[in-house]
Coordinates of C-alpha atoms and ligand atoms in Angstrom, one line a residue:
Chain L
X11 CA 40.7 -4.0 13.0
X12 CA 38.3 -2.4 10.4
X13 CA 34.6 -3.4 10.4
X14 CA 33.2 -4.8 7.2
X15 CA 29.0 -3.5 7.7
X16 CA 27.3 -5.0 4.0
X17 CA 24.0 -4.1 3.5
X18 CA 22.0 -5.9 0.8
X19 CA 19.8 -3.6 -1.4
X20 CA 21.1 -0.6 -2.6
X21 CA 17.4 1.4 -2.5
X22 CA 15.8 3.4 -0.1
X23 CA 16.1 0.9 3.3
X24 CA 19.7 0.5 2.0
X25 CA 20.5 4.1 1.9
X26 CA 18.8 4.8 5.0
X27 CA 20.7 2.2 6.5
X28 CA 23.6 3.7 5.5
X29 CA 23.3 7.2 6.7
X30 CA 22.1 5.8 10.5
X31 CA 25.0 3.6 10.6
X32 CA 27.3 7.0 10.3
X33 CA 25.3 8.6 12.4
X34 CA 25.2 6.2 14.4
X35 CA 29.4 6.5 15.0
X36 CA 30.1 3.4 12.6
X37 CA 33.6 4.4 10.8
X38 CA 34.5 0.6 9.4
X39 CA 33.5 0.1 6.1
X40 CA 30.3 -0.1 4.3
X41 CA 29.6 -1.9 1.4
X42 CA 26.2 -1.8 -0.3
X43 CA 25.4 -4.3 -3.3
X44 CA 22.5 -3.8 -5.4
X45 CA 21.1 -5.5 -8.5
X46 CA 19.8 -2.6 -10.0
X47 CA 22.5 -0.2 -11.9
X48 CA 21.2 3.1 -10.0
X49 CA 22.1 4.8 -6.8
X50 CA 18.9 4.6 -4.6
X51 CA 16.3 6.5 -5.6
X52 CA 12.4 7.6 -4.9
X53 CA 9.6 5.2 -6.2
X54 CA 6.4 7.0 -5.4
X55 CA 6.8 9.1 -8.2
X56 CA 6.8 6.3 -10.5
X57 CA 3.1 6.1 -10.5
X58 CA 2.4 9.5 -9.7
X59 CA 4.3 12.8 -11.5
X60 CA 7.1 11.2 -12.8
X61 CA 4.8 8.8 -14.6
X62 CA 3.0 11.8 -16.2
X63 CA 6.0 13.5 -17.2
X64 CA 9.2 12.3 -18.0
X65 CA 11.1 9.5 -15.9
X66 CA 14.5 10.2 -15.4
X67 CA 17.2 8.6 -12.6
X68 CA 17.8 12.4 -11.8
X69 CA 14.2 13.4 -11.2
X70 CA 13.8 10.9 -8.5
X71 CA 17.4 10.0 -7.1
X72 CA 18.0 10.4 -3.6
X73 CA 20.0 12.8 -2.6
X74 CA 23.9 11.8 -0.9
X75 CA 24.8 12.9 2.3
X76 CA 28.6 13.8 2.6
X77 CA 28.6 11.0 5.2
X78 CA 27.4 8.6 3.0
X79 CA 30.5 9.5 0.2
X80 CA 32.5 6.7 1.4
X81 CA 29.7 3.7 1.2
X82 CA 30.8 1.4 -1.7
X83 CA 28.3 0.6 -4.0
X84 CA 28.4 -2.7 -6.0
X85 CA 25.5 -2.1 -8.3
X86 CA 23.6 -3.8 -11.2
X87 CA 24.6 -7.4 -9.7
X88 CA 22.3 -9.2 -7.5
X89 CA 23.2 -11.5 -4.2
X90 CA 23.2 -14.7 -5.2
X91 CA 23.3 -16.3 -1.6
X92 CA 24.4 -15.7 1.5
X93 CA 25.9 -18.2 4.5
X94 CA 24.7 -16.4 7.6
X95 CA 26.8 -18.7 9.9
X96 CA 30.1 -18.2 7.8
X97 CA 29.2 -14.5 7.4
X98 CA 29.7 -14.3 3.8
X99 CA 27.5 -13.5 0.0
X100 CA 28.2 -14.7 -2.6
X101 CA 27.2 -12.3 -6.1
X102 CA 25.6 -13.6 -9.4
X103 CA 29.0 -12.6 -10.5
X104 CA 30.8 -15.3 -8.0
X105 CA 32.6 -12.4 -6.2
X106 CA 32.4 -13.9 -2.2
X107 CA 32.0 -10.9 0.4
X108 CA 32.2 -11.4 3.8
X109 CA 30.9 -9.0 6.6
X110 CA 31.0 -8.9 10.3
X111 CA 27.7 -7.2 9.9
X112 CA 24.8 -7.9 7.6
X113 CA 21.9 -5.1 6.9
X114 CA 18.6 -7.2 4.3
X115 CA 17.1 -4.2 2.3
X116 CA 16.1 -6.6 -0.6
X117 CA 12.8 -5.5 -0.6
X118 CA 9.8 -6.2 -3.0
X119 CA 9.3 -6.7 -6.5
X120 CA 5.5 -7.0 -7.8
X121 CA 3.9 -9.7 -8.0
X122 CA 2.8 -11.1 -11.7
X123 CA -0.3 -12.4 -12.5
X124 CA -0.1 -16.4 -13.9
X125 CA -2.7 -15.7 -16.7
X126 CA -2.2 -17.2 -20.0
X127 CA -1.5 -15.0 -23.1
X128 CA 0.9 -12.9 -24.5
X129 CA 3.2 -11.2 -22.0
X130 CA 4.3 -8.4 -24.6
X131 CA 2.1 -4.9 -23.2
X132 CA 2.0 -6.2 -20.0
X133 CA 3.2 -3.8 -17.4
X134 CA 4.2 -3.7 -13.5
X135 CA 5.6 -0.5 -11.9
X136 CA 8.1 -0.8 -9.2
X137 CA 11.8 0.8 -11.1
X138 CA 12.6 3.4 -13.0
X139 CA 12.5 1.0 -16.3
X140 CA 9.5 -0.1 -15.6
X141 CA 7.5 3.4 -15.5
X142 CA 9.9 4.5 -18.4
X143 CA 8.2 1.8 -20.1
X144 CA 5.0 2.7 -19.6
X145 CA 5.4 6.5 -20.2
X146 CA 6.2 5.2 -23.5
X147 CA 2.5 3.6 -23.8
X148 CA 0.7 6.3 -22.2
X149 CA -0.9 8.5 -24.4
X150 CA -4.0 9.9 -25.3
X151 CA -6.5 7.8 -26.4
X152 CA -4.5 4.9 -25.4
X153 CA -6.2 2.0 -24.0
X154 CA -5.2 1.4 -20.5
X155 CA -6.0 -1.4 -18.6
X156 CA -5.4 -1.9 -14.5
X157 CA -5.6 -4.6 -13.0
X158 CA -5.8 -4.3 -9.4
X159 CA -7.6 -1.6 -7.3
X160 CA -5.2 -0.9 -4.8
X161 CA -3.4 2.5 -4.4
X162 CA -0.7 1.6 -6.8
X163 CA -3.7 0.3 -9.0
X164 CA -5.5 3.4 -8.6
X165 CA -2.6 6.1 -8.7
X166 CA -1.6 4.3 -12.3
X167 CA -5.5 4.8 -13.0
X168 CA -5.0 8.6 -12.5
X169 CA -1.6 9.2 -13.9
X170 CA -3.4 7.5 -17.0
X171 CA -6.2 9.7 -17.0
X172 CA -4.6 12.5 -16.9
X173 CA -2.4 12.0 -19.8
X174 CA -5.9 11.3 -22.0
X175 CA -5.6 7.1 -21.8
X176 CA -9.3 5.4 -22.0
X177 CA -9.0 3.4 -18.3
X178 CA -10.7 0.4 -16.8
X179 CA -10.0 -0.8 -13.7
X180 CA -10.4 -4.8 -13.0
X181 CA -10.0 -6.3 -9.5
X182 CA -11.7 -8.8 -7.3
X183 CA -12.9 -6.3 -4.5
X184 CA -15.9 -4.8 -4.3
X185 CA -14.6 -1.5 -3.9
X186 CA -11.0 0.2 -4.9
X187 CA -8.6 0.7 -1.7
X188 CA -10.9 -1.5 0.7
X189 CA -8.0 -2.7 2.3
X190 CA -7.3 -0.7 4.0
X191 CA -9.9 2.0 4.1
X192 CA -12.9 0.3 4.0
X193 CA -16.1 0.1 2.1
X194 CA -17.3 3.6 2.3
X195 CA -14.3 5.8 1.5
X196 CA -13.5 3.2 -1.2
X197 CA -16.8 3.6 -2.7
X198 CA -16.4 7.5 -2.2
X199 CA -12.8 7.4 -3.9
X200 CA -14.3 5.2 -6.8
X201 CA -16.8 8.1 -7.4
X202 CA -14.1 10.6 -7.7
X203 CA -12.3 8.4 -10.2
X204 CA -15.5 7.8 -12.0
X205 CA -16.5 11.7 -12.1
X206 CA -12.7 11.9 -14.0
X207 CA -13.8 9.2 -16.7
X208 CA -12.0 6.0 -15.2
X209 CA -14.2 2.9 -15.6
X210 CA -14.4 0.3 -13.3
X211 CA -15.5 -3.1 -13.2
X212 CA -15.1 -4.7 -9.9
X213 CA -16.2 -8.5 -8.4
X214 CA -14.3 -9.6 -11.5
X215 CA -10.7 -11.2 -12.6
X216 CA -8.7 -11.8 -15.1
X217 CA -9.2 -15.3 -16.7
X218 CA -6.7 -14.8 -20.4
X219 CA -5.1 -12.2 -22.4
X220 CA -5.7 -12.2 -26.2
X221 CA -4.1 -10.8 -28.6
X222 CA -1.0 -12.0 -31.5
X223 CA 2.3 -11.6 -29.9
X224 CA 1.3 -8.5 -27.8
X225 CA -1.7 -8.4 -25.9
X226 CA -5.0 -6.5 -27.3
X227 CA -7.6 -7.0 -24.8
X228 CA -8.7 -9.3 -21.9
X229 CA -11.3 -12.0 -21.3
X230 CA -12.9 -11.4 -17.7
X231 CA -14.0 -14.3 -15.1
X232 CA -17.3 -12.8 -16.2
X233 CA -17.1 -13.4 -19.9
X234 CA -16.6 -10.0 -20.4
X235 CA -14.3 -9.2 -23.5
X236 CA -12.2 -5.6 -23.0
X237 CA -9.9 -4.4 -25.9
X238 CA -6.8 -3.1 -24.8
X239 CA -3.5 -1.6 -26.1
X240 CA -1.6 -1.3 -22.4
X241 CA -1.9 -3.5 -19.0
X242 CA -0.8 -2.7 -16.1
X243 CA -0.8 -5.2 -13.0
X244 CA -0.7 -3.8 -9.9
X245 CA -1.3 -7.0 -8.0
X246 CA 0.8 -6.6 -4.9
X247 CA 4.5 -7.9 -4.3
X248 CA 6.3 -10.7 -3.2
X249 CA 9.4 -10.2 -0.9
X250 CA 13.4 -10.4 -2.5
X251 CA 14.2 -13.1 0.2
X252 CA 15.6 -16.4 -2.3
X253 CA 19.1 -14.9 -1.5
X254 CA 18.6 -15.7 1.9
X255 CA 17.1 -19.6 1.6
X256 CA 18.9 -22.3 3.4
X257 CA 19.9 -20.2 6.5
X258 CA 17.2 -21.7 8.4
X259 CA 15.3 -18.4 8.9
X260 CA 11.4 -17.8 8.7
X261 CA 11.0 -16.3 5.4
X262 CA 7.4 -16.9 5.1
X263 CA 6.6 -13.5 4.5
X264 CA 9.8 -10.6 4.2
X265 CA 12.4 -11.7 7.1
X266 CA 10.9 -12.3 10.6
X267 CA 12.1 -10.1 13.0
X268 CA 12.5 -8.9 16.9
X269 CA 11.2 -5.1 17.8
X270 CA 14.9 -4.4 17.6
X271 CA 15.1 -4.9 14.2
X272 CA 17.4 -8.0 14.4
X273 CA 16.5 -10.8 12.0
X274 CA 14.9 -13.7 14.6
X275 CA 17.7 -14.3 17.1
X276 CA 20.9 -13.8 14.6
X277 CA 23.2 -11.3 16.4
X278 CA 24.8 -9.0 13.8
X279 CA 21.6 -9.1 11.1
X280 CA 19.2 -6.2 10.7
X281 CA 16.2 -6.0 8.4
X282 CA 14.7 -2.9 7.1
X283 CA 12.4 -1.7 5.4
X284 CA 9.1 -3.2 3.5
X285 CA 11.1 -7.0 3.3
X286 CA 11.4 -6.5 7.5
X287 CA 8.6 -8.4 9.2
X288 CA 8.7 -7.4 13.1
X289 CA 6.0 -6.4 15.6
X290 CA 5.1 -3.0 16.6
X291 CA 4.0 -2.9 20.3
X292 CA 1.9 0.3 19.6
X293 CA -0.6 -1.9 18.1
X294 CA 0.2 -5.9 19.2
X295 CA 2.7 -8.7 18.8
X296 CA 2.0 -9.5 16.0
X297 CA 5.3 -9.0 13.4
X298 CA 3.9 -7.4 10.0
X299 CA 5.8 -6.1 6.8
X300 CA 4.1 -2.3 6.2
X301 CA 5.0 -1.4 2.7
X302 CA 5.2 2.1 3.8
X303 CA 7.7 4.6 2.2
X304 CA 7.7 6.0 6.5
X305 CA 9.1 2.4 7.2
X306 CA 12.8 2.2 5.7
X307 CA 13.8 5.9 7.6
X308 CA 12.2 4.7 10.9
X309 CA 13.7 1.1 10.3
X310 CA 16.8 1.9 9.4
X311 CA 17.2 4.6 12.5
X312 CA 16.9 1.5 14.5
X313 CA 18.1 -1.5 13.0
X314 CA 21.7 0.7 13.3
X315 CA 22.0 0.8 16.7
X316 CA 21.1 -3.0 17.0
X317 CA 23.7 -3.7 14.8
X318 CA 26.2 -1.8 15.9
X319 CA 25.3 -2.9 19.6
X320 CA 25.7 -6.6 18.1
X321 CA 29.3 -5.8 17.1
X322 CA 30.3 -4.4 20.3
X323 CA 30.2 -0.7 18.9
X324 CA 27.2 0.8 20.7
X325 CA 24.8 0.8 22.9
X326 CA 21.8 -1.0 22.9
X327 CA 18.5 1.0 23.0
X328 CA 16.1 0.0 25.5
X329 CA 12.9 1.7 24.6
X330 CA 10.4 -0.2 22.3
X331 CA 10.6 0.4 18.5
X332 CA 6.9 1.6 17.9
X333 CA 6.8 3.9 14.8
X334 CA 3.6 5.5 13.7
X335 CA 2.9 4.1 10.1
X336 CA 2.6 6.6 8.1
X337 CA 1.3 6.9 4.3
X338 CA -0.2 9.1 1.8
X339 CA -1.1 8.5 -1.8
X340 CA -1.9 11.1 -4.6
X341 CA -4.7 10.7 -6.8
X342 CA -5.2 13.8 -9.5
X343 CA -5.8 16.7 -6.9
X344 CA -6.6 14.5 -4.4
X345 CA -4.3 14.1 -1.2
X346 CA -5.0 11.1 0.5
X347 CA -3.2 10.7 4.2
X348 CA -3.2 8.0 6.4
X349 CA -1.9 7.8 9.6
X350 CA -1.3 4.7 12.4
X351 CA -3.1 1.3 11.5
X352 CA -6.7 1.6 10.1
X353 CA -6.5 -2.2 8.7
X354 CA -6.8 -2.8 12.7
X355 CA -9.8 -0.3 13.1
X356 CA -11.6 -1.5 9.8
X357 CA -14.8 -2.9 11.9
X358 CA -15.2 0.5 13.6
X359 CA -15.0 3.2 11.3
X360 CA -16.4 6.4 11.6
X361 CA -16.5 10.3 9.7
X362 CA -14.5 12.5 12.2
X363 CA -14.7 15.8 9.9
X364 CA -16.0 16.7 6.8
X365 CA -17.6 14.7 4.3
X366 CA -16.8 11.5 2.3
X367 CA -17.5 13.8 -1.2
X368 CA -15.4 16.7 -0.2
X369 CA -12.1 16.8 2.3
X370 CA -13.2 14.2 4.9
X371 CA -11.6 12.6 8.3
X372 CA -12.2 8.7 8.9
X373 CA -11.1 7.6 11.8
X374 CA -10.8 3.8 12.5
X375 CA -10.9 2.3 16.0
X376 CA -10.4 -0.7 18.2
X377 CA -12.0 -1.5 21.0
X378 CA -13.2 2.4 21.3
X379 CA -9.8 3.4 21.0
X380 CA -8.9 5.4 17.6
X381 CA -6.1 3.1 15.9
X382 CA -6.2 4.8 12.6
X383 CA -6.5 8.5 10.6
X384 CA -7.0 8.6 7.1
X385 CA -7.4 12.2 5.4
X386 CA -8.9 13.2 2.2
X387 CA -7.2 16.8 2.0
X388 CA -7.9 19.1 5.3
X389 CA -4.0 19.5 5.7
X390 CA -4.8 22.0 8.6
X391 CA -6.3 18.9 10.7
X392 CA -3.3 16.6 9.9
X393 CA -1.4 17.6 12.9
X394 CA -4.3 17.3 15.7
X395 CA -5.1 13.3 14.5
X396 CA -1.6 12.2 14.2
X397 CA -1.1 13.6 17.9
X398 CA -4.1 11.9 18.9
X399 CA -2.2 8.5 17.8
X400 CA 0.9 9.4 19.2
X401 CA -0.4 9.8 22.7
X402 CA -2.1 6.3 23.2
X403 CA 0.6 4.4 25.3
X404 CA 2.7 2.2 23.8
X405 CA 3.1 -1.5 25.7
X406 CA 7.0 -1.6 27.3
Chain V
X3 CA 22.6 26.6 8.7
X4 CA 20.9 27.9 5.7
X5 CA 17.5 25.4 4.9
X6 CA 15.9 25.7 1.0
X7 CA 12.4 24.4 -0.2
X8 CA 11.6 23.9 -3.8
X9 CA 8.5 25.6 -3.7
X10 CA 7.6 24.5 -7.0
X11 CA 8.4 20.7 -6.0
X12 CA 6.5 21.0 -2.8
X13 CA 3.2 19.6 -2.5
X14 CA 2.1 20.6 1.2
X15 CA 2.5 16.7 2.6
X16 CA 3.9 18.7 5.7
X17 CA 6.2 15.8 7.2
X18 CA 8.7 18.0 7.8
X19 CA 6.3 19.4 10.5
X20 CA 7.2 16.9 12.3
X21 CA 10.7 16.5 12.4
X22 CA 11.2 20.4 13.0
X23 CA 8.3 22.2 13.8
X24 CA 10.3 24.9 15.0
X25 CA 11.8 25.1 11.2
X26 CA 8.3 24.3 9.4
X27 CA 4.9 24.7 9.4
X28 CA 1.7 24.5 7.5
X29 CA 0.0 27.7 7.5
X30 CA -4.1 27.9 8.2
X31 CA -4.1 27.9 4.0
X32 CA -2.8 24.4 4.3
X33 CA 0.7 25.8 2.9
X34 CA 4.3 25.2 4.2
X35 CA 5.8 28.3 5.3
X36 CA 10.0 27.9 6.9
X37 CA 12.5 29.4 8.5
X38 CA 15.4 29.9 5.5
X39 CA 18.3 30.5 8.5
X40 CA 17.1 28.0 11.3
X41 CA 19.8 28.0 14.5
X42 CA 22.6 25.5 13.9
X43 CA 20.9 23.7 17.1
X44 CA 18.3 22.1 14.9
X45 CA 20.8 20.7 12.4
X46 CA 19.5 17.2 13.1
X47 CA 15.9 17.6 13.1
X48 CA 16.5 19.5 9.8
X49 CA 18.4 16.6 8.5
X50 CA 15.4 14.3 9.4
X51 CA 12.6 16.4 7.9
X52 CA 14.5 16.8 4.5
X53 CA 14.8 12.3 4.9
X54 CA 10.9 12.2 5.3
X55 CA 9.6 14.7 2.5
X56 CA 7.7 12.4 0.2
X57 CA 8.7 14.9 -2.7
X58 CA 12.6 15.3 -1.5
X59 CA 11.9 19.4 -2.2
X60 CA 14.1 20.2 1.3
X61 CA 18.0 21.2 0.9
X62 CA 20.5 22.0 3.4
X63 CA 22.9 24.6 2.0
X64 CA 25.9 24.2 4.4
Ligands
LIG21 C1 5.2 2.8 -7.8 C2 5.3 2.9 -6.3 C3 4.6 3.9 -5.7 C4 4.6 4.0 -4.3 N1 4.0 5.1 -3.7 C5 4.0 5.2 -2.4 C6 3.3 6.2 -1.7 O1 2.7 7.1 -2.4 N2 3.3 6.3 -0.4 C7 4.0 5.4 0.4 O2 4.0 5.5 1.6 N3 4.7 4.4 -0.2 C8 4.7 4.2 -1.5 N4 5.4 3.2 -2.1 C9 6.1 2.3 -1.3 C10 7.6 2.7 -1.0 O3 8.2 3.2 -2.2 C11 8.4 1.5 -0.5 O4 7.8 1.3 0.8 C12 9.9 1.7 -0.4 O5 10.4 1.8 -1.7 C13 10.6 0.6 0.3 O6 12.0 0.7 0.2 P1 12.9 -0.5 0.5 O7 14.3 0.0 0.4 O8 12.5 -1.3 1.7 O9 12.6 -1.6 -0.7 P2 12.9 -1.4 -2.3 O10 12.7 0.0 -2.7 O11 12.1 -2.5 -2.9 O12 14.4 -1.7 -2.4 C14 15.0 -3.0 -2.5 C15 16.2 -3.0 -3.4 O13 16.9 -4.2 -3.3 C16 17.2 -4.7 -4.6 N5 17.4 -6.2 -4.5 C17 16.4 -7.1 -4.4 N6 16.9 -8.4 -4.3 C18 18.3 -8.2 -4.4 C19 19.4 -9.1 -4.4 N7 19.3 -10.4 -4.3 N8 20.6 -8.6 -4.5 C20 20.8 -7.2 -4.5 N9 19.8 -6.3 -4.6 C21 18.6 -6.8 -4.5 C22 16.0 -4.3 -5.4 O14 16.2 -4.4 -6.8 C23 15.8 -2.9 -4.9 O15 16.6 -2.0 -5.5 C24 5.4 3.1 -3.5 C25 6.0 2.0 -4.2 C26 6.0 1.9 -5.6 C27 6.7 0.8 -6.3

């Protein structure tokens, strides 16, 4: 009898999944639902060169496989709920689908900020609508507004700058991208973005948003009053787990699961992705969500052959899943590459090469041991670090 | 196998290094140079590096 594989979010994990599934030998058949109305595509370029030229479905789709022609895709309707014992969704639209195999690639949405005020100019970039949106308010002269000085924060900053917006960055840390690089490349990156005209003002949130029906400025925890004509928030993201409530699972943060992939002890459900929670033995036991764009290929390679394995179609695989994290972010001319775990290194951190002005090396360690690379530039080096972190031994 | 780069798409992230390093490489100028007719032996790393470029700028023309 054929195999019914349905894999929840229709974006990049869900794509992934997908492919590795066929590659993986699976011929039943897959059914993908997603509530947006577009076939997966790329997200980085929301904040980066899509953002500072035109955002269209077709610039940043992914590409199809042939052996992904026969998925079916339910899109533009969200999973309403889901009865992991009966194995069975249910739709926003009341369709009921049932599954012998279950793949969550719900993912994130951002998270919004609770501030009083009018909510019309207020901006969050995570779909194609939402940086269509924005394009629209990015001009020159514009006045921008981030809040948050995290990559996404800080990329928006950039994309802004470069189409001749006036931006100010407002967040709470001390320095942008702290976590997870740490004061001194923070600092160094906030120089850069301060040599390009972006403003910061850091140690400071958010208390209202004024402004008649649209917002035109913000009142600071400082007193400080900014006029503004756009916000963005770039505040972080909350997982797309609600679907799942009621199952008894730990959804405390994304969807706890074993090295294999499989969500906590359910046979015959995967997570993948940045909503998959699950340790990585290259580092500790500790199961963490890594909102890399790395994550949902090496994820999804993996959480496959669980799956399948669960349904009887497959082997197992016995060696640990211990993926090297991998990230990079760009910032005007400015390639930043990180590599492995620095958040783990952060109280050991040290220049390897170059400067922290010009193309630079950090390395971040633990216990001696070098547990993270990030790069400013230096592509030439890129190679040698990320071998070093590949050849640490990974815990069996 | 016949592998294609958008050179103008490219931005030099060299992931695909990676995945096929006997397909791609980043030259000493820090630019991705490829082999345009790699042995149909490397079809699957191929596949892999064109999954992993940030920029999706890698096609596999048959
Ligand atoms: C603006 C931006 C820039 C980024 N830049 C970088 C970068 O430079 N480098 C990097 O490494 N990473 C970057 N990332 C992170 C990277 O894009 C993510 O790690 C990646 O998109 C995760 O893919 P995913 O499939 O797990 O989740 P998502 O892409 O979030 O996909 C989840 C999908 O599931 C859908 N969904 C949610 N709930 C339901 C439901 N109940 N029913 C049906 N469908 C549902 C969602 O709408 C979405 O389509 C960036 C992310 C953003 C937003």
């Amino acid at each position: 009898m054929s195999r019914r594989i349905l894999i929840a979010g229709a974006s990049m994990g869900g794509l992934r999944a997908a492919e590795r599934l066929r590659a993986s030998g699976f011929m039943g058949e897959i059914v993908a639902v997603g509530d947006e109305i577009h076939m997966p595509y790329n997200r980085p370029p929301l904040s980066k060169e899509a953002l500072a030229s035109e955002v269209t479905h077709e610039a940043v789709a992914f590409r199809l496989r042939p052996a992904v022609a026969d998925v079916t895709w339910r899109l533009g309707v969200p999973i309403a709920s889901a009865d992991l014992a009966a194995g069975a969704v249910r739709l926003a639209d009341g369709a009921e689908l049932a599954y012998d195999g279950l793949v969550v690639a719900t993912g994130m949405r951002p998270r919004r900020l609770p501030t009083p005020g009018p909510a019309r100019g207020r901006h969050v970039v995570r779909t194609i609508e939402d940086a269509r949106t924005l394009r629209g308010e990015l001009g020159p002269g514009a006045r921008v507004l981030v809040i948050g000085a995290g990559f996404i924060g800080c990329e928006v900053a950039a994309t802004a700058r470069i189409l001749g917006a006036d931006v100010t960055v407002v967040a709470p840390e001390a320095v942008p991208m702290r976590r997870p690089l740490g004061d001194d490349l923070g600092a160094a990156l906030q120089r850069r973005h301060e040599a390009r005209g972006v403003r910061f003002l850091l140690g400071r949130t958010v208390a209202a948003f004024f402004g008649e029906g649209r917002v035109a400025g913000a009142e600071l925890s400082d007193g400080t009053r900014l006029d503004a004509d756009v916000v963005v928030e770039a505040v972080g993201s909350a997982s797309n787990t609600e679907w799942l409530d009621g199952n008894g699972l730990d959804l405390s943060d994304g969807v706890l699961c074993d090295n294999a992939l499989r969500v906590e002890g359910r046979s015959g459900v995967v997570a993948v992705g940045d909503v998959a929670r699950f340790p990585n033995p290259r580092y500790d036991d500790v199961a963490r969500r890594v909102e890399h764009w790395s994550i949902p290929t090496d994820t999804a390679k993996r959480a496959a052959v669980t799956l399948l394995a669960d349904l009887g179609l497959g082997a197992p695989e016995p060696a640990p899943f211990a993926p090297l994290p991998t990230f990079w972010s760009d910032q005007y001319d400015l390639r930043i590459q990180s590599f492995g775990a620095p958040a783990l290194g952060a109280d050991d951190i040290r220049v390897l090469d170059g400067d922290l002005d010009g193309e630079v090396v950090v390395g971040y360690h633990d216990g001696g041991a070098l547990v993270g690379v990030v790069l400013i530039g230096l592509p030439s080096a890129v190679a040698r670090y990320r071998a070093e972190l590949m050849r640490a031994p990974v815990a069996a | 196998m016949k592998v294609v780069v958008d050179m103008d798409v490219c931005k030099d992230h060299g992931q695909c290094v990676f995945s096929a390093p006997e397909v791609f490489q980043i030259n000493e100028n820090g630019r991705l140079v490829y082999v345009a007719e790699p042995d149909e032996s490397l079809r699957d790393a191929v596949e892999e590096a064109a999954d992993v470029c940030p920029l999706q700028a890698i096609t596999i023309e048959d």
